[in-house]
Coordinates of C-alpha atoms in Angstrom, one line a residue:
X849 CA -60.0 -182.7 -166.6
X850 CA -63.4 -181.6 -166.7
X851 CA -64.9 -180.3 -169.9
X852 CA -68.5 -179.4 -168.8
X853 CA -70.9 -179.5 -165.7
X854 CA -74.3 -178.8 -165.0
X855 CA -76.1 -177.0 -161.3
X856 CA -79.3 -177.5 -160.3
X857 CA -81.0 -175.3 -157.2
X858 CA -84.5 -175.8 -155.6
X859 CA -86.0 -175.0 -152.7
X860 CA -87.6 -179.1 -152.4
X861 CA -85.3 -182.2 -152.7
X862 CA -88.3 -184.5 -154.8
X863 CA -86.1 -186.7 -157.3
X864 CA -82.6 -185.3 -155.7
X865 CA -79.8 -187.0 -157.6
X866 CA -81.4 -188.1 -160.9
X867 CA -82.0 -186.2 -164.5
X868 CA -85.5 -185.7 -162.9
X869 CA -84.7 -183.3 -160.1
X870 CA -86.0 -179.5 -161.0
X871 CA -84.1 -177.1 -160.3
X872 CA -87.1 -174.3 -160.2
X873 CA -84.2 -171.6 -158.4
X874 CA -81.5 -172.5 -161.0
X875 CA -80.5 -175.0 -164.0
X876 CA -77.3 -173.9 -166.0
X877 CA -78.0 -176.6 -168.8
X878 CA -74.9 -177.9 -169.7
X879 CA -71.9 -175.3 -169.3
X880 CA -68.7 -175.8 -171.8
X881 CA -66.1 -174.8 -168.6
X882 CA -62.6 -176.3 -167.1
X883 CA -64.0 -173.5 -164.3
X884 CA -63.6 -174.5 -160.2
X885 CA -66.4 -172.1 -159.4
X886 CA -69.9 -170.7 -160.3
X887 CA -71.5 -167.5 -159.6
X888 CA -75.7 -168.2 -158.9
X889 CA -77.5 -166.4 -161.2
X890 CA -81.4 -167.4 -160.5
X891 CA -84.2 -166.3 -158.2
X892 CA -83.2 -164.8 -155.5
X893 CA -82.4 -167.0 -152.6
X894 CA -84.8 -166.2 -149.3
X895 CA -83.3 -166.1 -145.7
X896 CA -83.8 -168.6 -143.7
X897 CA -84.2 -171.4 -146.3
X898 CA -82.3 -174.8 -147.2
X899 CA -82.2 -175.2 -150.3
X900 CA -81.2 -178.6 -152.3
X901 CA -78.7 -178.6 -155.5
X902 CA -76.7 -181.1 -157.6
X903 CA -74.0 -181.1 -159.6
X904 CA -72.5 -183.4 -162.5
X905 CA -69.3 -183.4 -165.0
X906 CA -68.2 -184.4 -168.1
X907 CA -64.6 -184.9 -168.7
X908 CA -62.6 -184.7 -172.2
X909 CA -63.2 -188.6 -173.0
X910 CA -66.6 -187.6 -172.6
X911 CA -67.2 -189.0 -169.4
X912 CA -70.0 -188.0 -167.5
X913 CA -70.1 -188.2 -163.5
X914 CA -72.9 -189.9 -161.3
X915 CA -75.0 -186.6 -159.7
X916 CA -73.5 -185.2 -156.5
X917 CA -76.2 -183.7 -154.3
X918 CA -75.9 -181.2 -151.6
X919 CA -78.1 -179.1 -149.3
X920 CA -77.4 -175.6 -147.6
X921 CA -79.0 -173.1 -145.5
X922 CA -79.2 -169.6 -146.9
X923 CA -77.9 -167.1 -144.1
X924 CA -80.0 -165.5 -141.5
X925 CA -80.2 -161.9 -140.8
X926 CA -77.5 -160.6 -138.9
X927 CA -77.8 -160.3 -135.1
X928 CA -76.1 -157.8 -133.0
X929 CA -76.3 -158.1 -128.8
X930 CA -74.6 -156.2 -126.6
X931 CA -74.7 -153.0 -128.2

């Protein structure tokens, strides 16, 4: 069960996947939580952009997880045709 996690956002994937990525849209620090989910709370993210994150865990034996990475493009404005 996991115990803790840490997120980190940027808009740049320099140093993805070790303790040396910056996360200059978001870092949580270390977050005491059995929680599935997390809200952002940062910078606010800008249209149009892919933006580069990892996560890690800690479980109760004090286990902590290799750094997952992951990459996602913040939505466009809407389009409307045919109206």
């Amino acid at each position: 069960v996991q115990e803790t996690f840490e997120i980190r956002i940027a808009s740049f994937n320099f140093n993805i996947g070790t303790d040396d990525f910056v996360g200059d849209y978001s870092q949580t620090g270390i977050v005491n939580s059995q929680k599935l989910f997390w809200s952002y709370v940062g910078i606010p993210l800008e249209r149009s952009s892919i933006f580069y994150g990892q996560i890690k865990s800690t479980d109760a034996s004090n286990r902590e997880s290799s750094w997952y990475t992951f990459s996602f493009h913040y939505n466009y404005l809407p389009y409307v045709d045919n109206v």
